[in-house]
mmCIF file of C-alpha atoms in Angstrom:
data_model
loop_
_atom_site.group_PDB
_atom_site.id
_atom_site.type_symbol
_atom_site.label_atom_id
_atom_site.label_comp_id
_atom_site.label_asym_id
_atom_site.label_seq_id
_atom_site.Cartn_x
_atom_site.Cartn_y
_atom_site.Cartn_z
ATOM 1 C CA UNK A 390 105.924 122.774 118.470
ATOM 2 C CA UNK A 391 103.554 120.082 117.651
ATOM 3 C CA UNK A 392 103.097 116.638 119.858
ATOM 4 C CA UNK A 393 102.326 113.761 119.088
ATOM 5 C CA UNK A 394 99.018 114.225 121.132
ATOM 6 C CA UNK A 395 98.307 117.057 119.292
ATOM 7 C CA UNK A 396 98.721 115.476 116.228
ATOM 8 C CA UNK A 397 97.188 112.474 116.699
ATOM 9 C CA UNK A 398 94.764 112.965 119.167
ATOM 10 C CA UNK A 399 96.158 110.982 122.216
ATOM 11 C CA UNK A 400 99.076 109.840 123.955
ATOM 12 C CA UNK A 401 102.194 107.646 123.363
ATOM 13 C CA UNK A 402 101.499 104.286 125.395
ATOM 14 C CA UNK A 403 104.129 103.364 128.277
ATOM 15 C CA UNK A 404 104.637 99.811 128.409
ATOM 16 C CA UNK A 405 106.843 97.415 130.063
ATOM 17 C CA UNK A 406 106.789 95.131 127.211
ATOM 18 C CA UNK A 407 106.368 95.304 123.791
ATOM 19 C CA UNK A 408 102.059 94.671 123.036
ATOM 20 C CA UNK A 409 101.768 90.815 121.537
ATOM 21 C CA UNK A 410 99.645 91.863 118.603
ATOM 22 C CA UNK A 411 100.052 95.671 117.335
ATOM 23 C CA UNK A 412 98.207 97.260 114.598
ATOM 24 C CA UNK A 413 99.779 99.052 111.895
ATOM 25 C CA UNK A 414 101.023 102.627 112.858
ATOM 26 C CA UNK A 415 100.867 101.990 116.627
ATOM 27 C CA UNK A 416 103.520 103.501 118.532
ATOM 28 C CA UNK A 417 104.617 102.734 121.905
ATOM 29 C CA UNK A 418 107.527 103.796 124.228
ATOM 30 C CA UNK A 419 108.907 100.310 126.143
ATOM 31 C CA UNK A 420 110.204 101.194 129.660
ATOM 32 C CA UNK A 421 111.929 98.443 130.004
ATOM 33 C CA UNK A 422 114.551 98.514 127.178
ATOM 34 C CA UNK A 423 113.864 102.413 127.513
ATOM 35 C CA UNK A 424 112.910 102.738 123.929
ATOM 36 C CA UNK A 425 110.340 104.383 121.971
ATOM 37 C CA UNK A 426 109.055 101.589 119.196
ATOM 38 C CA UNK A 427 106.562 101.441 116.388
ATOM 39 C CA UNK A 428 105.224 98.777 113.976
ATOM 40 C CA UNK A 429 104.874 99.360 110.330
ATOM 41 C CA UNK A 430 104.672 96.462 107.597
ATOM 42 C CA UNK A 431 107.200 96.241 105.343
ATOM 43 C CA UNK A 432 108.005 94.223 102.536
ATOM 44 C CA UNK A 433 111.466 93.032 102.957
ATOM 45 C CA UNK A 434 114.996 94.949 102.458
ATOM 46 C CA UNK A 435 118.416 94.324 101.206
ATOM 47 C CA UNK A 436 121.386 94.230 103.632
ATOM 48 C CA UNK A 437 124.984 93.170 103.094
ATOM 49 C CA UNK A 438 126.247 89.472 102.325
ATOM 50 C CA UNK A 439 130.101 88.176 102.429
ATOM 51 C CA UNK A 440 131.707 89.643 99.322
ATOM 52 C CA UNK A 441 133.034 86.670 96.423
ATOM 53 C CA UNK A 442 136.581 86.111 96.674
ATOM 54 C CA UNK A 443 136.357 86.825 92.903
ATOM 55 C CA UNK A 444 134.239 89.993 91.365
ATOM 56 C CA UNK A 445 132.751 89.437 88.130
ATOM 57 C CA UNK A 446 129.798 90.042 86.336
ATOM 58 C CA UNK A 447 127.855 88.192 83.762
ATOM 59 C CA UNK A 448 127.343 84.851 86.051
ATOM 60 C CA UNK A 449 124.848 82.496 86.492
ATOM 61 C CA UNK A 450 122.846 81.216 89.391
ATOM 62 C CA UNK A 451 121.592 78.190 91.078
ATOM 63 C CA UNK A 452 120.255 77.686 94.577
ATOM 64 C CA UNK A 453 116.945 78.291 96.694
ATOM 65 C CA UNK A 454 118.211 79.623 99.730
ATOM 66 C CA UNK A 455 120.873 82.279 101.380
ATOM 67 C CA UNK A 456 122.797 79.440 102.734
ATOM 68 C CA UNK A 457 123.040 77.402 99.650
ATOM 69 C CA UNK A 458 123.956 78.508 96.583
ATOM 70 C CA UNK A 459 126.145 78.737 93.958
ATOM 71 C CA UNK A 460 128.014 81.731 91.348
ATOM 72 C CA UNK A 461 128.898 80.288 88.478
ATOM 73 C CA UNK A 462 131.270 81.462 85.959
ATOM 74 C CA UNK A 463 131.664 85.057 84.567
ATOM 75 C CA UNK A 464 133.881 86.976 84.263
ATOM 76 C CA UNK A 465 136.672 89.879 85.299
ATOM 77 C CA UNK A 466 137.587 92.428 82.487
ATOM 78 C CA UNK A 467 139.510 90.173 79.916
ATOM 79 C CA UNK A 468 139.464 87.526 82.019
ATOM 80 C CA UNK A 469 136.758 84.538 81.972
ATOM 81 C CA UNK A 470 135.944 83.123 84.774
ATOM 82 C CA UNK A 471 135.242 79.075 85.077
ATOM 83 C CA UNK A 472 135.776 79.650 89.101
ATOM 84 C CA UNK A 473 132.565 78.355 91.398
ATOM 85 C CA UNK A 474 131.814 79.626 94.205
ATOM 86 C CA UNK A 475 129.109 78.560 97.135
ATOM 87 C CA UNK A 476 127.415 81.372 99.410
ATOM 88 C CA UNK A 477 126.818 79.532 102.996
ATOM 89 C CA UNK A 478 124.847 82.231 104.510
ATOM 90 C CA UNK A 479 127.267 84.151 105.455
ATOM 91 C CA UNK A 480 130.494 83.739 102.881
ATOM 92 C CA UNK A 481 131.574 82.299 99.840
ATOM 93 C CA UNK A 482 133.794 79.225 99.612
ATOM 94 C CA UNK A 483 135.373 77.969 96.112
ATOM 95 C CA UNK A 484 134.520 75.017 94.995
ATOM 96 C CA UNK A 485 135.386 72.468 91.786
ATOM 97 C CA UNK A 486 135.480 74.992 88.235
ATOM 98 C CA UNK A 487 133.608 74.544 85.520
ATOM 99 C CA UNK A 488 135.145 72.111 82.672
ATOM 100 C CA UNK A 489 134.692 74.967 79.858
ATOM 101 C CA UNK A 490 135.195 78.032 81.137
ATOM 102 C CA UNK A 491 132.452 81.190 79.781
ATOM 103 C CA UNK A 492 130.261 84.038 80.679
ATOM 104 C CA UNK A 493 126.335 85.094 80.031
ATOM 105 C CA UNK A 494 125.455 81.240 80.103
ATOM 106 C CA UNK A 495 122.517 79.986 81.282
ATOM 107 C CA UNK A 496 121.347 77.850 84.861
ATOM 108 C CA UNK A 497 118.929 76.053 86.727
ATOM 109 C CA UNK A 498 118.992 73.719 89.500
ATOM 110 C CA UNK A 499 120.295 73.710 93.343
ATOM 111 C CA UNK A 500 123.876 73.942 95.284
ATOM 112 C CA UNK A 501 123.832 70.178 95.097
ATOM 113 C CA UNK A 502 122.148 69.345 91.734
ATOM 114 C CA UNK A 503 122.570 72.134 89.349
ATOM 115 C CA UNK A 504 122.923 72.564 85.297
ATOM 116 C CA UNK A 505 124.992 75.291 83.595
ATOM 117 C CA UNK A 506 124.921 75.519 79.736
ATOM 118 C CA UNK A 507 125.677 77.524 76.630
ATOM 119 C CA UNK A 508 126.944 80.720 76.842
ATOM 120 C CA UNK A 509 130.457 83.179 75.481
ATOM 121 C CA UNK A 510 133.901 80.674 75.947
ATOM 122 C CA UNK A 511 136.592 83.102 75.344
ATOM 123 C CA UNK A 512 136.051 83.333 71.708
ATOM 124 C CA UNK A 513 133.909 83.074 69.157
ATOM 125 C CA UNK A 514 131.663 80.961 67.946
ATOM 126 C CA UNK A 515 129.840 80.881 71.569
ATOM 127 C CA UNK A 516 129.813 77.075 73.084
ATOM 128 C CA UNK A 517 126.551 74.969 73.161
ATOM 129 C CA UNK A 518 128.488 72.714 76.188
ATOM 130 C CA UNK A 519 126.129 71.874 79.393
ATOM 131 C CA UNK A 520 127.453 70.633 82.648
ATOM 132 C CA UNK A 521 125.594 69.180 85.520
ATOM 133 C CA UNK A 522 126.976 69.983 88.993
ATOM 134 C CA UNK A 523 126.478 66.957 91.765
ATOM 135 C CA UNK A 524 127.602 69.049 94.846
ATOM 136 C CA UNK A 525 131.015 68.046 94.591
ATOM 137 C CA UNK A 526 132.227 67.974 90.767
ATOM 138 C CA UNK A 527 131.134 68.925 87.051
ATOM 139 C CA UNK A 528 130.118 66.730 84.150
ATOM 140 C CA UNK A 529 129.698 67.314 80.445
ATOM 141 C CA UNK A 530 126.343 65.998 78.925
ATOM 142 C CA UNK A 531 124.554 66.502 75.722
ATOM 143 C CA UNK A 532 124.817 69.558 74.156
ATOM 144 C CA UNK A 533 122.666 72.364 73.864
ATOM 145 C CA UNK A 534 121.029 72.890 70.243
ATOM 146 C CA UNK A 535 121.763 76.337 69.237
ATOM 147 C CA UNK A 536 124.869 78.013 71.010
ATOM 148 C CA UNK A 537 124.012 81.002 72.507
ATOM 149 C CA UNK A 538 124.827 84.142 74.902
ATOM 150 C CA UNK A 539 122.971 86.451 77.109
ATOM 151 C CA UNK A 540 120.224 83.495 78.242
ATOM 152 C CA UNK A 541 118.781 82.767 80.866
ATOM 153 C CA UNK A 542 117.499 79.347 82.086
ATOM 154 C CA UNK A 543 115.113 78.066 85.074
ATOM 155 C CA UNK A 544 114.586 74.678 86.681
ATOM 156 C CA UNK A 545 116.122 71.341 87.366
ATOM 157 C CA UNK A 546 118.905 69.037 86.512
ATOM 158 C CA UNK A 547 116.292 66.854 85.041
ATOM 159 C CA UNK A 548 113.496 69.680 83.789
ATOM 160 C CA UNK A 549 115.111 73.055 82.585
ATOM 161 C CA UNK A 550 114.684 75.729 80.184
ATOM 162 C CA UNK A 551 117.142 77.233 77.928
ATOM 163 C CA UNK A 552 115.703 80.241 77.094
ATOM 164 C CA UNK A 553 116.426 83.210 74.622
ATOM 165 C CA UNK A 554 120.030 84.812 74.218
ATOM 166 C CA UNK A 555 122.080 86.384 71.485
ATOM 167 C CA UNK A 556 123.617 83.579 68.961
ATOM 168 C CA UNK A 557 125.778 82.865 65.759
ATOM 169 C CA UNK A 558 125.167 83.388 62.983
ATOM 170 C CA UNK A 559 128.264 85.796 61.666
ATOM 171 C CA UNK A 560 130.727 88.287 63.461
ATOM 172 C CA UNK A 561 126.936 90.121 64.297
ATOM 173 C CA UNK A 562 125.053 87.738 66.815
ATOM 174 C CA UNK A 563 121.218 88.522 66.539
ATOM 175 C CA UNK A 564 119.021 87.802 69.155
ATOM 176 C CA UNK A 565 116.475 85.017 69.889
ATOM 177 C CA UNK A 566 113.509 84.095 70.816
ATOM 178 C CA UNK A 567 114.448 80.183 70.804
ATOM 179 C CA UNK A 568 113.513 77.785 73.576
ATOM 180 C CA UNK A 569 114.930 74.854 74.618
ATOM 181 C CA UNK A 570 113.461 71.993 77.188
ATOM 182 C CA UNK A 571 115.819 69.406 78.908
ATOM 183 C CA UNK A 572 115.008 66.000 80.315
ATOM 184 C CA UNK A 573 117.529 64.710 82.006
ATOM 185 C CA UNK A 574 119.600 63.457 79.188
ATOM 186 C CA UNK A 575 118.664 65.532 76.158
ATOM 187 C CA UNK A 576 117.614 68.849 74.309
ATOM 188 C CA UNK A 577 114.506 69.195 72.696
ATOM 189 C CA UNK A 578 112.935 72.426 70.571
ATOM 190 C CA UNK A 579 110.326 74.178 72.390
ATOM 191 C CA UNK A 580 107.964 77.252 71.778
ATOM 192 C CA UNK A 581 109.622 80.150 71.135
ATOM 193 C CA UNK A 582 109.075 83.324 73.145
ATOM 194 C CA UNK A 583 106.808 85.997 71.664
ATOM 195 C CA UNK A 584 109.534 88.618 71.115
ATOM 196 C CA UNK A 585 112.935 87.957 70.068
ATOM 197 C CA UNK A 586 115.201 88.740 73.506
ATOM 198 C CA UNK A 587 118.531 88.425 75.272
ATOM 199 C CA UNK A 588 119.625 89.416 78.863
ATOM 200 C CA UNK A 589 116.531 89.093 80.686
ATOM 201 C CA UNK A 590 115.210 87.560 83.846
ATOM 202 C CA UNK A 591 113.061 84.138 84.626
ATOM 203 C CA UNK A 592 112.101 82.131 86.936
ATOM 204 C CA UNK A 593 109.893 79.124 88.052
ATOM 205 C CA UNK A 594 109.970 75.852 86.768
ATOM 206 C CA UNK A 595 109.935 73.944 83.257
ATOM 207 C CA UNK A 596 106.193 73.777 83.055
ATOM 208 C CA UNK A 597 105.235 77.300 84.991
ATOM 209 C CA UNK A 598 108.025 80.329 84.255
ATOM 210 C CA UNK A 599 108.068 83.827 83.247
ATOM 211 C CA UNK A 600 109.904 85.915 81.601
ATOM 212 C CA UNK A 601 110.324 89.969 82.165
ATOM 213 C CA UNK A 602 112.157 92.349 80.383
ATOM 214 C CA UNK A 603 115.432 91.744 78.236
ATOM 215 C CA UNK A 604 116.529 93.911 75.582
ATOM 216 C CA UNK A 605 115.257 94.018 71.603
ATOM 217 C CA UNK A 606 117.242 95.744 71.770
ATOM 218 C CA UNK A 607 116.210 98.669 73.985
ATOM 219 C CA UNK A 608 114.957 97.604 77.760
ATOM 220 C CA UNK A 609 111.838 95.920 77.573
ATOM 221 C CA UNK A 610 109.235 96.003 79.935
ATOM 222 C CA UNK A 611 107.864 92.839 78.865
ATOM 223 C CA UNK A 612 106.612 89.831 81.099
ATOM 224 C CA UNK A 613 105.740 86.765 79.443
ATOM 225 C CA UNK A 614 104.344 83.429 82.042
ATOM 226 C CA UNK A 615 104.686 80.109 80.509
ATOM 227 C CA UNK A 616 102.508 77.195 81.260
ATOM 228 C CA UNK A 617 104.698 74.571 79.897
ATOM 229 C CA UNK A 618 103.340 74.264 76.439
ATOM 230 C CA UNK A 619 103.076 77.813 75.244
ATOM 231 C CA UNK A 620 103.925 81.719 76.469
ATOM 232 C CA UNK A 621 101.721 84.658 76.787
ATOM 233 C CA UNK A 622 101.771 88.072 77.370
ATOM 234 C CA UNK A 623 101.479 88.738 81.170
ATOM 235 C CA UNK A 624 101.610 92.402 82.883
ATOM 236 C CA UNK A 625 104.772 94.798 82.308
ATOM 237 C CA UNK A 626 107.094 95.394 84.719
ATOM 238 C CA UNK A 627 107.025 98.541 86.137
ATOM 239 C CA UNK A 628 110.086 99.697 85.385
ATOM 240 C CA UNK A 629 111.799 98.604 81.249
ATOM 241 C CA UNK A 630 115.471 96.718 82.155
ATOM 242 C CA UNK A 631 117.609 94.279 80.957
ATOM 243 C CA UNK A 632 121.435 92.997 81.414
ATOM 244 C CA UNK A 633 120.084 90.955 83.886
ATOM 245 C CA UNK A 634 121.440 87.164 83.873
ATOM 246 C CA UNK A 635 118.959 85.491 85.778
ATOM 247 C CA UNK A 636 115.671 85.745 88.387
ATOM 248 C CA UNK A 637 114.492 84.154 91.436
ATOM 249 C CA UNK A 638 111.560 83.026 92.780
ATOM 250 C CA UNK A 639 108.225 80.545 91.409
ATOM 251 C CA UNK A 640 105.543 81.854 88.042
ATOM 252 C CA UNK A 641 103.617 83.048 91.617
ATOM 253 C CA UNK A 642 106.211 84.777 93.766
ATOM 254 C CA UNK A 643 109.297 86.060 91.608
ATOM 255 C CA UNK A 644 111.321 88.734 91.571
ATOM 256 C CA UNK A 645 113.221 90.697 89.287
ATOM 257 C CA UNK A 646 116.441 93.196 90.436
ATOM 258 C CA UNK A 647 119.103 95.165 89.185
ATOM 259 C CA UNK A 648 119.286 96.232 85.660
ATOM 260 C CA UNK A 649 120.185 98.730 82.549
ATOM 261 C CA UNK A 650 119.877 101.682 81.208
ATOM 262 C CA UNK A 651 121.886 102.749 83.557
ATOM 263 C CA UNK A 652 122.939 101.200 87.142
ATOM 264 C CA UNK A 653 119.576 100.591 88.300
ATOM 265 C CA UNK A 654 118.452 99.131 92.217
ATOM 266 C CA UNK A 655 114.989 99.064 91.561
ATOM 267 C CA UNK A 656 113.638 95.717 92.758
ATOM 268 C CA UNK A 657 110.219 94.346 91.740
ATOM 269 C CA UNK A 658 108.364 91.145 93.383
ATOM 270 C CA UNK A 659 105.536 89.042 91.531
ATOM 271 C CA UNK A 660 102.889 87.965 92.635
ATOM 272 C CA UNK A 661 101.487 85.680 89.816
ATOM 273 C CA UNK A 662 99.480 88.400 87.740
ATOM 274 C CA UNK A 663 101.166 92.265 88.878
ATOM 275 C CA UNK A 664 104.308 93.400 89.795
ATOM 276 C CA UNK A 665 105.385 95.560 92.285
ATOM 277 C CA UNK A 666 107.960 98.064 93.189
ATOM 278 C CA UNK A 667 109.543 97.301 96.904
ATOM 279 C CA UNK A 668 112.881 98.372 98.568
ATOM 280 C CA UNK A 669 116.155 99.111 96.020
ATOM 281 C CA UNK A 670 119.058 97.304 95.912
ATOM 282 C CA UNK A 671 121.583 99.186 98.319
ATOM 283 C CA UNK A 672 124.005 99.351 95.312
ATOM 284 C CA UNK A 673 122.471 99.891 91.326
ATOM 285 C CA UNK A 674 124.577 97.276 89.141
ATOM 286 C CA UNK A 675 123.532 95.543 85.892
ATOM 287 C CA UNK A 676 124.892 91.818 84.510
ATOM 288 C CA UNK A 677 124.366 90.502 88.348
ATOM 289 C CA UNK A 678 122.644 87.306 89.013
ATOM 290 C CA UNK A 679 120.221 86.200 91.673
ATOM 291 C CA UNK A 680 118.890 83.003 93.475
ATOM 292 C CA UNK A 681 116.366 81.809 95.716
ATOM 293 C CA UNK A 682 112.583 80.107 95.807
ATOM 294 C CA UNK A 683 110.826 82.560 96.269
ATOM 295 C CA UNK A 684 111.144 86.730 97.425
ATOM 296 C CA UNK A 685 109.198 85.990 100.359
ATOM 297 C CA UNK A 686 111.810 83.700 101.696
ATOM 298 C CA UNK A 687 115.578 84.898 101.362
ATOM 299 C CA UNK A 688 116.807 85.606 97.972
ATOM 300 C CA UNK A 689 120.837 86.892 97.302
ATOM 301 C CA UNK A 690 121.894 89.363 94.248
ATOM 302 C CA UNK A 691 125.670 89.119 93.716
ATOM 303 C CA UNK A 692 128.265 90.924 91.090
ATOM 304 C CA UNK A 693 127.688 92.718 87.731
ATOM 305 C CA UNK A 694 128.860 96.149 86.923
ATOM 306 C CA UNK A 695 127.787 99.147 89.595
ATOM 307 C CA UNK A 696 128.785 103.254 88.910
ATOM 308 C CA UNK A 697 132.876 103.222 88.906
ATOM 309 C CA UNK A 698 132.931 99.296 89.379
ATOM 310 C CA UNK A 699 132.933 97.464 86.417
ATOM 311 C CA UNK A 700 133.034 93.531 88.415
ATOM 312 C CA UNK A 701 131.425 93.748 91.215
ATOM 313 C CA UNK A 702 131.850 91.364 94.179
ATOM 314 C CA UNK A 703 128.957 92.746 96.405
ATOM 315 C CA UNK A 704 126.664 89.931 97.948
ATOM 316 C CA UNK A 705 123.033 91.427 98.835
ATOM 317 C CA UNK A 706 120.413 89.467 100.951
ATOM 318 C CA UNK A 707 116.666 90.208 101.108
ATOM 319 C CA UNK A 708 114.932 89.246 103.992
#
C-alpha cells in the first residue's frame, strides 16, 4: 500500500496547533482537535441560502451584499409576480409589491435605493413603466423609451443602464441591441451594443459595465465592457449561455452563473480582461437572477427554472 512518506518523500507533521502561515499542499495532522488537516486555495463555493417564500423565475436583482438584497418580480407558471422580497443573510422577508406587476424587467440599484423598469406585464404590448424603490415603498417615474423584455440593467437610482431585451414591434418581438442611460429623472438614447441581444448578464456601473453572453438567438459567448461612451468586444466567456436576467459584480470583478442550453451550474468570475471557470452552482437552473459587488465578496443566485422544477425558490451563496 503506498504512504504518504512514500509518496511524498517525508512525513505527516504532528502539531498541537494548526501552523500560522501554511503553504499550499501542506498537510498536517492537529493533535489537539485530533484531526488530520490540509490547506489548498480555493476560489470560493456555493452553499445553501433561505429558500423565497415565493418560487419564480424571470426576476430581477438589486443589492451588494448577502444580507441586503432584494427579488423583484417574476413570475410562477401563469402567474406574474409583482411580490418583493428582501434576503437578510439568512431568509427572505416580503416587503411593499411593485405598482405594475411583470417579469424579465430590468434593475439596478441597492435594498434601500433601487430602480426596476420595463419588462412583460401580463400581456402584450410589454410596459416601458420604471419604479424607484426607497427601502420602504415604490414610485412610478419617467418612462423608459422603448418597452422591452428579456433586459438587463446595472447601476444606480440616479446612473443606470437599460440595456438590450426583446421588444414590440408585432405579435413577433425581435431583439435589440438598444441602450438606454438614466439620470435621476429621465431616459436618454445611448450607444447601442455591438450585437443585437436579449437575456444576458451585466454588471458594473453606468460608465464601466459589461456585457456576456445573451442569445441572437443561439447562446452567445460574447463579452462586451463599456466605458461609458461606447462598447467593445472584450474576451468570450468560456462557456456560450443565456436566459440569464442579470450579473453581479464591478467591469473588474464580475461574475456570470447559471444559464441555457440546458440547466447549466457553470459559474465564471471576471477579472477585468479573462474569465474563468470556478466552482458550479449546486443546482443548474436558467432565468435566475443574481446580486452582489463583487464575486470576491458574497454574491446570492436565487430562482429560475432547474431539471423537473420549472420556478425555482433555491437561494445560493458564494463565499
Amino acid at each position: 500500500m503506498a504512504t504518504y512518506s512514500g509518496e511524498k518523500g517525508f512525513n505527516i507533521q504532528s502539531l498541537a496547533s494548526d501552523p500560522s502561515n501554511p503553504k499550499e499542499g501542506e498537510v498536517w495532522y492537529n493533535t489537539t482537535s485530533n484531526v488530520l488537516k490540509g490547506y489548498l486555495t480555493v476560489t470560493g463555493a456555493w452553499s445553501s441560502g433561505g429558500a423565497l417564500n415565493t418560487p419564480r423565475n424571470n426576476s430581477a436583482g438589486a443589492g451588494v451584499s448577502q444580507t441586503s438584497s432584494l427579488c423583484i418580480g417574476g413570475t410562477s407558471g401563469p402567474t406574474l409576480q409583482n411580490q418583493v422580497e428582501l434576503y437578510g443573510g439568512s431568509s427572505w422577508t416580503e416587503v411593499n409589491n411593485l405598482n405594475t406587476t411583470r417579469y424579465s424587467l430590468g434593475s439596478a440599484g441597492t435594498a434601500t435605493a433601487a430602480i426596476a423598469f420595463t419588462g412583460y406585464a401580463d400581456a402584450y404590448p410589454m410596459t416601458n413603466v420604471c419604479e424607484t424603490y426607497n427601502g420602504t415603498s415604490w414610485t412610478e417615474v419617467a418612462n423608459v423609451l422603448v418597452a422591452r423584455k428579456e433586459l438587463n440593467g446595472c447601476g444606480t437610482t440616479t446612473a443606470a443602464l437599460c440595456i438590450g431585451g426583446e421588444r414590440p414591434p408585432g405579435p413577433s418581438p425581435t431583439r435589440y441591441s438598444g441602450v438606454e442611460s438614466w439620470n435621476g429623472t429621465s431616459w436618454t438614447e445611448g450607444n447601442n451594443l455591438l450585437i443585437a441581444t436579449q437575456s444576458m448578464a451585466a454588471f458594473g456601473i453606468q460608465t464601466a459595465a459589461v456585457v456576456a453572453g445573451g442569445g441572437a438567438p443561439g447562446a452567445l459567448a460574447t463579452s462586451l465592457p463599456w466605458n461609458g461612451t461606447s462598447w467593445t468586444a472584450g474576451n468570450n466567456i468560456n462557456n456560450a449561455r443565456k436566459n440569464q436576467n442579470s450579473g453581479c459584480g464591478t467591469q473588474t470583478a464580475g461574475m456570470f452563473c447559471g444559464g441555457s442550453p440546458g440547466f447549466q451550474a457553470y459559474t465564471e468570475t471576471f477579472d477585468g480582461t479573462s474569465w474563468t471557470e470556478v466552482a458550479d452552482l449546486a443546482q443548474g437552473r436558467y432565468d435566475g437572477a443574481a446580486t452582489a459587488n463583487s464575486p470576491s465578496g458574497n454574491s446570492l443566485y436565487w430562482g429560475g427554472s432547474g431539471s423537473g422544477i420549472p420556478y425555482s425558490n433555491v437561494c445560493e451563496e458564494w463565499t
